[in-house]
mmCIF file of C-alpha atoms in Angstrom:
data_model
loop_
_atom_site.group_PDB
_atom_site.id
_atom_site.type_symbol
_atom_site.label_atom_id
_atom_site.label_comp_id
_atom_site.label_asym_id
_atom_site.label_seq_id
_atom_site.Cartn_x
_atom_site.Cartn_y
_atom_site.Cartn_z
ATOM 1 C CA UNK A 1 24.405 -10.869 26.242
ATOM 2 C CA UNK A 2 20.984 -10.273 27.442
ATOM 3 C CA UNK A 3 18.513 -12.829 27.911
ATOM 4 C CA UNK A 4 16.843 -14.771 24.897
ATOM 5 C CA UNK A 5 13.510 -14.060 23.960
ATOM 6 C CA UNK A 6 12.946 -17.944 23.039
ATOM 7 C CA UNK A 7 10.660 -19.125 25.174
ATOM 8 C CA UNK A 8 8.204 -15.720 25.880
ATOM 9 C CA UNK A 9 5.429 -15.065 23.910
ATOM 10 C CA UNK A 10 5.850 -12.284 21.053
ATOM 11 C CA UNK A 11 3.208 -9.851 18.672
ATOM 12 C CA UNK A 12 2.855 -13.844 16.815
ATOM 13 C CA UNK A 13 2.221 -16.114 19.436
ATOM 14 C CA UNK A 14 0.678 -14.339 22.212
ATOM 15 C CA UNK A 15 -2.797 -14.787 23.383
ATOM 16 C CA UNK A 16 -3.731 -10.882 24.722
ATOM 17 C CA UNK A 17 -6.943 -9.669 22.923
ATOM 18 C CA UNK A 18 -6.682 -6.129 22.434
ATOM 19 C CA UNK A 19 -9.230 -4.466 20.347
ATOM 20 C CA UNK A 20 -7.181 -1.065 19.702
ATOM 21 C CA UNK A 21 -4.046 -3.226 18.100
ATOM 22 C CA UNK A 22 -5.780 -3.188 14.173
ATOM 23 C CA UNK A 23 -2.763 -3.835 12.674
ATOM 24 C CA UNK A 24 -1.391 -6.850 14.950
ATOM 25 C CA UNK A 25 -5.526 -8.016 14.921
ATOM 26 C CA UNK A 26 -5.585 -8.599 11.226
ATOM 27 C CA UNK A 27 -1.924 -9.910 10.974
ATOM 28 C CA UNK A 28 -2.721 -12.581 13.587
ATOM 29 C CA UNK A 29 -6.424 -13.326 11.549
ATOM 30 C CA UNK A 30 -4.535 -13.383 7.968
ATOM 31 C CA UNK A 31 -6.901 -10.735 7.030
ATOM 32 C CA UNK A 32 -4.108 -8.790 5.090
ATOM 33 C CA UNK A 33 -3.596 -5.121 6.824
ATOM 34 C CA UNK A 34 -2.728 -2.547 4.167
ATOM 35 C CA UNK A 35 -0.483 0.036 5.758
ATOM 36 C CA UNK A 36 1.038 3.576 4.025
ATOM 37 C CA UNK A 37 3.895 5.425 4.715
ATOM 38 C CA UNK A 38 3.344 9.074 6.210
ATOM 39 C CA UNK A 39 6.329 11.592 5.845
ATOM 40 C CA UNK A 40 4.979 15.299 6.962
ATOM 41 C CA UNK A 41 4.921 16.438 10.306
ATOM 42 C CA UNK A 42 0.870 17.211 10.618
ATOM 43 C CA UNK A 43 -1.734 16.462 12.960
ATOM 44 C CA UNK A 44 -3.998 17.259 10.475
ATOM 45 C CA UNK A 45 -2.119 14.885 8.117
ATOM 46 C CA UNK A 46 -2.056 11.810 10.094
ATOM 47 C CA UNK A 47 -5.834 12.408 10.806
ATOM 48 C CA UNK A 48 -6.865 12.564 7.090
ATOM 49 C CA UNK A 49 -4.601 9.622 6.148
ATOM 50 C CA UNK A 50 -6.312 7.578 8.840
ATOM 51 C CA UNK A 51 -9.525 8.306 8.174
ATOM 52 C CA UNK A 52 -9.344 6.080 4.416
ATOM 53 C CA UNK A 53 -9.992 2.932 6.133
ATOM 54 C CA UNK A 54 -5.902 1.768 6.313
ATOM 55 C CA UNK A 55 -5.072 -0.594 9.115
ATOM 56 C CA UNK A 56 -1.689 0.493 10.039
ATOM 57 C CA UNK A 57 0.596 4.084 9.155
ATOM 58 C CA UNK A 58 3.740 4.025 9.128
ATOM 59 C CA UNK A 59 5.205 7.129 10.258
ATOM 60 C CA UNK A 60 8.791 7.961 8.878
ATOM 61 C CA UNK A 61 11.010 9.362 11.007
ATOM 62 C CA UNK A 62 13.739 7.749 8.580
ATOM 63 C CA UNK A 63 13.377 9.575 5.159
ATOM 64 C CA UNK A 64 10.398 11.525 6.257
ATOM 65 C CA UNK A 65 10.489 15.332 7.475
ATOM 66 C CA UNK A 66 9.151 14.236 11.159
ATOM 67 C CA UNK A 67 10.589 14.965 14.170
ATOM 68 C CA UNK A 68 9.923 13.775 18.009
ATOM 69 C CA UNK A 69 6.705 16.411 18.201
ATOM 70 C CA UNK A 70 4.995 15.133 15.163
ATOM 71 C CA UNK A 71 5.799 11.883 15.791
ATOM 72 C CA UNK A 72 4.058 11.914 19.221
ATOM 73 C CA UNK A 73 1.294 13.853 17.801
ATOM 74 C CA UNK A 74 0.955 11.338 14.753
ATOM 75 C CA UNK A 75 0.673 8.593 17.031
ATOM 76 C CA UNK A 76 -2.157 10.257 19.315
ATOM 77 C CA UNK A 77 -4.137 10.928 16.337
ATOM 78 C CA UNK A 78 -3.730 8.087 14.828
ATOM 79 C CA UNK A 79 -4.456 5.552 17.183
ATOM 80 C CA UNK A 80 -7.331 7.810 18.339
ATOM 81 C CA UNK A 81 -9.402 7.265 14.972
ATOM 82 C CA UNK A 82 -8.567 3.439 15.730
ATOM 83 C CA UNK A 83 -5.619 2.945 13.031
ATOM 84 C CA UNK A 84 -2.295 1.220 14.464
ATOM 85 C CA UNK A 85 0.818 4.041 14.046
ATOM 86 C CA UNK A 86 4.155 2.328 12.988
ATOM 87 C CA UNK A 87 7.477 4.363 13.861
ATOM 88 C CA UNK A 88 9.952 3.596 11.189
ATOM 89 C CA UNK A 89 12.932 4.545 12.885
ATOM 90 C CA UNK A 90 16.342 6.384 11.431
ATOM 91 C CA UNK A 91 18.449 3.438 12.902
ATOM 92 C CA UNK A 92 18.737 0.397 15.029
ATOM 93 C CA UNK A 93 20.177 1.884 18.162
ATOM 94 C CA UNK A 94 18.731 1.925 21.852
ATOM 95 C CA UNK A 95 17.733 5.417 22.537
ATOM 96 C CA UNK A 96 16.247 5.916 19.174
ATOM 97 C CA UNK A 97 14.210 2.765 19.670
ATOM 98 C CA UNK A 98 13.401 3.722 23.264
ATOM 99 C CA UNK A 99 11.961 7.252 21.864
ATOM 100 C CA UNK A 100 9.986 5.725 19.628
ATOM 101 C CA UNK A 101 8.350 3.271 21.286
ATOM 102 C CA UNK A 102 7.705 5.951 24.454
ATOM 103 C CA UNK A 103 5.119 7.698 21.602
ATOM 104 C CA UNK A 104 2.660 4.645 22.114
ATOM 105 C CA UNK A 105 3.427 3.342 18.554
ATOM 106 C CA UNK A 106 1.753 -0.137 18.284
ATOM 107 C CA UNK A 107 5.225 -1.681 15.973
ATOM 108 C CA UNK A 108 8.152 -0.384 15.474
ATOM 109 C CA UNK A 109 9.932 -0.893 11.774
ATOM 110 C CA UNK A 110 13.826 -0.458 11.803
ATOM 111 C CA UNK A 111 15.879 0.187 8.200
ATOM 112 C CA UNK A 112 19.165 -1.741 7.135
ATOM 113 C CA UNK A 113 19.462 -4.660 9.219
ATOM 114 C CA UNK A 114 22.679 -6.538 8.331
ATOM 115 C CA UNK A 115 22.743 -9.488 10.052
ATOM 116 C CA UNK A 116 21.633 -11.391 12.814
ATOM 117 C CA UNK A 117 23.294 -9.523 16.108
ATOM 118 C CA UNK A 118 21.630 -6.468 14.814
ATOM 119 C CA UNK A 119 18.366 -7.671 14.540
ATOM 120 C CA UNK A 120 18.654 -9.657 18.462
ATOM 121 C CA UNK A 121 20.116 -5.406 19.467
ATOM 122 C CA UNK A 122 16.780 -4.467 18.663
ATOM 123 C CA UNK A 123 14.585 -7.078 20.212
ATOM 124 C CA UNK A 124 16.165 -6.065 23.132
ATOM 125 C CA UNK A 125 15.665 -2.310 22.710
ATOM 126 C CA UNK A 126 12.000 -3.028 22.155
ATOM 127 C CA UNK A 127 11.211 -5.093 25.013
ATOM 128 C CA UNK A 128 11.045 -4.601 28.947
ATOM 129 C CA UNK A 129 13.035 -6.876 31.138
ATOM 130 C CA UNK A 130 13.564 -9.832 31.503
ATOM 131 C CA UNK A 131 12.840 -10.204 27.806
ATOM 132 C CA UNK A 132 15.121 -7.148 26.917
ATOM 133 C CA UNK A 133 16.483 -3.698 28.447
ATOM 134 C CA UNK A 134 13.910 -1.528 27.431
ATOM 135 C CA UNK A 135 13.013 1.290 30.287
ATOM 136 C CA UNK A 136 9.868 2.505 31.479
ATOM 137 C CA UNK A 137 8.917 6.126 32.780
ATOM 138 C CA UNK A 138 6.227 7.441 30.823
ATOM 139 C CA UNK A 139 2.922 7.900 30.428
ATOM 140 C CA UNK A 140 2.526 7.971 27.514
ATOM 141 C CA UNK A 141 2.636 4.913 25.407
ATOM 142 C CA UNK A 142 -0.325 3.304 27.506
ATOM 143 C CA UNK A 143 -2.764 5.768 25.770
ATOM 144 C CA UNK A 144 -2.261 4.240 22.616
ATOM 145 C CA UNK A 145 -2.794 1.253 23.267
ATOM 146 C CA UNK A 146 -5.933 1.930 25.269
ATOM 147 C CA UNK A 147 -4.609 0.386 28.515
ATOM 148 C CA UNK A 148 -3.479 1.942 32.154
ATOM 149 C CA UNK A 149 0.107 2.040 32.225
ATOM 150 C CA UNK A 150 0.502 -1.130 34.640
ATOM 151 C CA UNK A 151 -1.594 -3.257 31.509
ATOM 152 C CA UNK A 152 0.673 -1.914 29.418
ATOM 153 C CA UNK A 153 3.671 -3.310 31.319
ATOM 154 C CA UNK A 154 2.158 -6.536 31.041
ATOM 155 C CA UNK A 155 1.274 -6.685 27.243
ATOM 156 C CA UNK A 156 3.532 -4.376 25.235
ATOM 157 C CA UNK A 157 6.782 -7.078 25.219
ATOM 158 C CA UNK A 158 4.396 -9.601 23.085
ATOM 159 C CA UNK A 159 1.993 -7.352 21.684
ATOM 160 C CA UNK A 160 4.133 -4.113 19.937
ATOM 161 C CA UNK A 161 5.211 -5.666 16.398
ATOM 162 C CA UNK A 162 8.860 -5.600 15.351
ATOM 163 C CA UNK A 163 9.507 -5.247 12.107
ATOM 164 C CA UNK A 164 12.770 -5.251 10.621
ATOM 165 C CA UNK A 165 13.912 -4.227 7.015
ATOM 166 C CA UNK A 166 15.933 -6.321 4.131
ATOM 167 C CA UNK A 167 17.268 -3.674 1.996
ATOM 168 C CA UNK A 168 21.074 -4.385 1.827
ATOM 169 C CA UNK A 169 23.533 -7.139 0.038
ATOM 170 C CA UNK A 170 24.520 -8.238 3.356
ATOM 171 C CA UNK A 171 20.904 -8.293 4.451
ATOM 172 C CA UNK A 172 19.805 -10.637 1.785
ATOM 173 C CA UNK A 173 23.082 -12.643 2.948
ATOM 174 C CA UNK A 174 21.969 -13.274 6.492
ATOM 175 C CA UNK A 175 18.189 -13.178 6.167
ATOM 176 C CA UNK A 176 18.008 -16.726 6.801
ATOM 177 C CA UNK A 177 19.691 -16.333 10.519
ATOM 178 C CA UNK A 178 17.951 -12.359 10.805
ATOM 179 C CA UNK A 179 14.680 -14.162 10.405
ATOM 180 C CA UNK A 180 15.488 -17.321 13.106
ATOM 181 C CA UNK A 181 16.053 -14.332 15.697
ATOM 182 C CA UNK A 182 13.483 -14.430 18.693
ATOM 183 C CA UNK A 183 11.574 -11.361 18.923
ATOM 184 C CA UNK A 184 11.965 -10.413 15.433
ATOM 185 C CA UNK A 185 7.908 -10.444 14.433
ATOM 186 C CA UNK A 186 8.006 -9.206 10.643
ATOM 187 C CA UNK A 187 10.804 -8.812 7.933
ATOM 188 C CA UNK A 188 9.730 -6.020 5.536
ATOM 189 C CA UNK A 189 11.446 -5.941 2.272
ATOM 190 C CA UNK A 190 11.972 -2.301 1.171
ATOM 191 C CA UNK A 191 12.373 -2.941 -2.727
ATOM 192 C CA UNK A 192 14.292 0.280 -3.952
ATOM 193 C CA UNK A 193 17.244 0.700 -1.217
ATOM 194 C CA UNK A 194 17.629 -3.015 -2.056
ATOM 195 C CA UNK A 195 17.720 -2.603 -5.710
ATOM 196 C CA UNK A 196 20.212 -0.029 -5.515
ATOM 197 C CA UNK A 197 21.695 -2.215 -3.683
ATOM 198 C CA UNK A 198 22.305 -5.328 -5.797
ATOM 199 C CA UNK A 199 21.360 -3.660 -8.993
ATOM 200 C CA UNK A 200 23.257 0.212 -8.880
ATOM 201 C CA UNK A 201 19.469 1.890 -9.748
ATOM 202 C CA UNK A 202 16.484 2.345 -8.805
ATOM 203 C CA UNK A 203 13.143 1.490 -8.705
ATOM 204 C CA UNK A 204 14.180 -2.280 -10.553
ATOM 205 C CA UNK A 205 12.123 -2.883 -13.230
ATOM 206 C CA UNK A 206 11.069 -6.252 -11.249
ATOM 207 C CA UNK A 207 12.561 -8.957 -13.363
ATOM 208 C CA UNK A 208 16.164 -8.653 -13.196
ATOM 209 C CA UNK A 209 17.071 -12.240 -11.773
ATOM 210 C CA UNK A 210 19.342 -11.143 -8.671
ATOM 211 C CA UNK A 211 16.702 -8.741 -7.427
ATOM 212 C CA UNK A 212 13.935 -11.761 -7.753
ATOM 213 C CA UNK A 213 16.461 -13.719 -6.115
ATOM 214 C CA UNK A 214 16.750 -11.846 -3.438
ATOM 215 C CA UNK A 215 12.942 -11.120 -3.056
ATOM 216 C CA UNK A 216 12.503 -14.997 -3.251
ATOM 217 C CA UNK A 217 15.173 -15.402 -0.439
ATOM 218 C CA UNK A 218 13.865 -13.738 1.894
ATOM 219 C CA UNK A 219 10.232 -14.564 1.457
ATOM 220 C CA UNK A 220 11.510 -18.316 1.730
ATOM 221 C CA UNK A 221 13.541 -17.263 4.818
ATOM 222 C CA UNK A 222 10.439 -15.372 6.776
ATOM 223 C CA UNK A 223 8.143 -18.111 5.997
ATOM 224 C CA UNK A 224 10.963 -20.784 7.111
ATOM 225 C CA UNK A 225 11.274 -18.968 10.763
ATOM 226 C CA UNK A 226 7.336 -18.506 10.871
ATOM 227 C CA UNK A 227 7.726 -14.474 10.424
ATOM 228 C CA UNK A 228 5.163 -12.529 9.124
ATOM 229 C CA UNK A 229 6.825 -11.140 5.325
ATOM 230 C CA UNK A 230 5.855 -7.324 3.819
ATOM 231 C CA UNK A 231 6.338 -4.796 1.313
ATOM 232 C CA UNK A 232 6.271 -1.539 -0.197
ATOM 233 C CA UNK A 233 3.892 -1.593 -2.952
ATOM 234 C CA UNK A 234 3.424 1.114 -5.094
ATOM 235 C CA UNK A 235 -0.571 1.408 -5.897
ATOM 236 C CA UNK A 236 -3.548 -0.592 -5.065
ATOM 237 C CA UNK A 237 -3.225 -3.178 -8.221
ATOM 238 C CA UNK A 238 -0.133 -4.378 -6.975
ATOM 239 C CA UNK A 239 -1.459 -4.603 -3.285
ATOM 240 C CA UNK A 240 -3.962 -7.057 -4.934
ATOM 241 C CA UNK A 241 -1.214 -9.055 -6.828
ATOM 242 C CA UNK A 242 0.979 -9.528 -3.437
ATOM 243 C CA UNK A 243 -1.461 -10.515 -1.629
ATOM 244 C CA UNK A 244 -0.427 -13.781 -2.673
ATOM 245 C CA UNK A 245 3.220 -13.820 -1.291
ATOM 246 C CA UNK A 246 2.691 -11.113 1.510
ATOM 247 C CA UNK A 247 1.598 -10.737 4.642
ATOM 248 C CA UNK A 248 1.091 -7.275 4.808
ATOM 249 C CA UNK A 249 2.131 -4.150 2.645
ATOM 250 C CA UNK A 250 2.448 -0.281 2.742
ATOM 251 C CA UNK A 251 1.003 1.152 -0.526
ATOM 252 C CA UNK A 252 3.382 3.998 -1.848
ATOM 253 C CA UNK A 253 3.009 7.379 1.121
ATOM 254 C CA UNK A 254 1.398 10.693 1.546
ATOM 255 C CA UNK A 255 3.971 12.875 -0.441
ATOM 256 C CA UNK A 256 3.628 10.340 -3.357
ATOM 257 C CA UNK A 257 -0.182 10.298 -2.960
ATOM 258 C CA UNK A 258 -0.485 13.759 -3.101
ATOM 259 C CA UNK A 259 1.690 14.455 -5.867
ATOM 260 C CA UNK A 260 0.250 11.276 -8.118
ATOM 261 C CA UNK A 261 -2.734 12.876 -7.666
ATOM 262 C CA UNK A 262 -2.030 15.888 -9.057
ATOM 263 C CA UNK A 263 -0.107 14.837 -12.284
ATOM 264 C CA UNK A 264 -2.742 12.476 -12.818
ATOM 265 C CA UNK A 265 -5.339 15.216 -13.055
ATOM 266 C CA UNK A 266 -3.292 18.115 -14.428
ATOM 267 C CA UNK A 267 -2.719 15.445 -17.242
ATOM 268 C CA UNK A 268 -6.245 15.026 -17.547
ATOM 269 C CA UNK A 269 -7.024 18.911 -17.945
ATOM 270 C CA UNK A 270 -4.542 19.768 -20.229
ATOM 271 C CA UNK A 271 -5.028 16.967 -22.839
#
């Protein structure tokens, strides 16, 4: 097994003062980021999206239609307007990780974890030696983060913020050991995989008392283990009502944006 992460500084604890980190910034101050989900592969995209005064995207290269190009080029254009870019990730394992944090991203968000070994698998795929077994080779990922490439060497192990995802039955489970792993900076609960999960549909209507359960659980288990605790959120009214409970949340994505938009004011007209 590699070596633990207990005793190093992570994205919670460290003391590096980097004004190009927004996300990690206003975390660490309690300020409450607000984050989105982005899921098309445009430049253009990630530009406007940034520019609407969000802290942190989070580009999906699970569900969304983005592939290593876009999410390089999200990243650049991102950070460039001074926004943090978040790589959710298809999976948990080392290459994919590796890929993903090679773009620059300033966190990494990873679906599905099960139980505690998992969540320890990525630490380690997130962080240089002798922390973890993450390589280095390119260029890249210092731009992002506004540094030469030997400051990034030096910073990204406790300053890149891993978040991990409760979404499964045998995530809720384990969340209590999940959350006491090193390294592990965030648990982000991603409310309809888990209540298809526990429930058999989707989205839950909210009060169904194994799904609050569950959303209880692992809020109690983050806070327990001193980890910072998110959500998906689906518009700005229940942003403002979690704000209580959470840390941080991503309000609803582009696609959804786009097309609430539109059936919003199509409804409007046609009345």
């Amino acid at each position: 097994m590699a070596p633990s992460t207990t005793n190093w500084p992570t994205a919670q604890t460290t003391d590096v003062a980097n004004p190009r980190l927004r996300l990690l910034n206003k975390l660490r101050a309690a300020e409450y980021p607000l984050m989105t989900f982005m899921a098309l592969p445009s430049v253009r995209m990630a530009q406007t999206v940034a520019l609407t005064g969000l802290d942190g995207i989070i580009i999906d290269c699970e569900h969304g239609h983005i592939g290593d190009d876009a999410m390089h080029n999200s990243v650049a254009a991102i950070s460039a307007l001074g926004v943090s870019p978040i790589i959710r990730v298809r999976g948990p394992a080392h290459d994919i990780l590796k890929r993903a944090l090679d773009t620059g991203a300033h966190g990494i968000m990873v679906p599905q974890i099960n139980n505690a070994e998992e969540a320890h698998q990525v630490v380690q795929s997130s962080k240089f030696p002798p922390q973890g077994v993450r390589g280095q080779g390119s260029a890249f990922p210092a731009i992002a983060h506004g540094l030469t490439t030997p400051e990034y060497m030096r910073s990204a192990n406790e300053t890149i913020v891993t978040m991990i995802q409760i979404e499964t039955r045998a995530g809720v489970e384990n969340v209590d050991a999940i959350c006491a792993v090193p390294g592990v900076d965030l648990v982000f609960i991603g409310p309809n995989d888990l209540a298809q999960a526990l429930l058999g549909y989707t989205p839950a209507r909210g009060d169904e008392p194994e799904f609050v359960a569950a959303v209880d659980k692992i809020i109690a288990a983050g806070r327990k283990h001193g980890k910072w605790v998110g959500r998906m959120v689906v518009d700005g009214t229940t942003a403002k009502d979690a704000r209580e409970r959470y840390d941080t949340v991503a309000i609803t994505g582009d696609t959804k944006a786009i097309q609430n938009w539109y059936i919003g004011a199509l409804e409007i007209a046609r009345a």
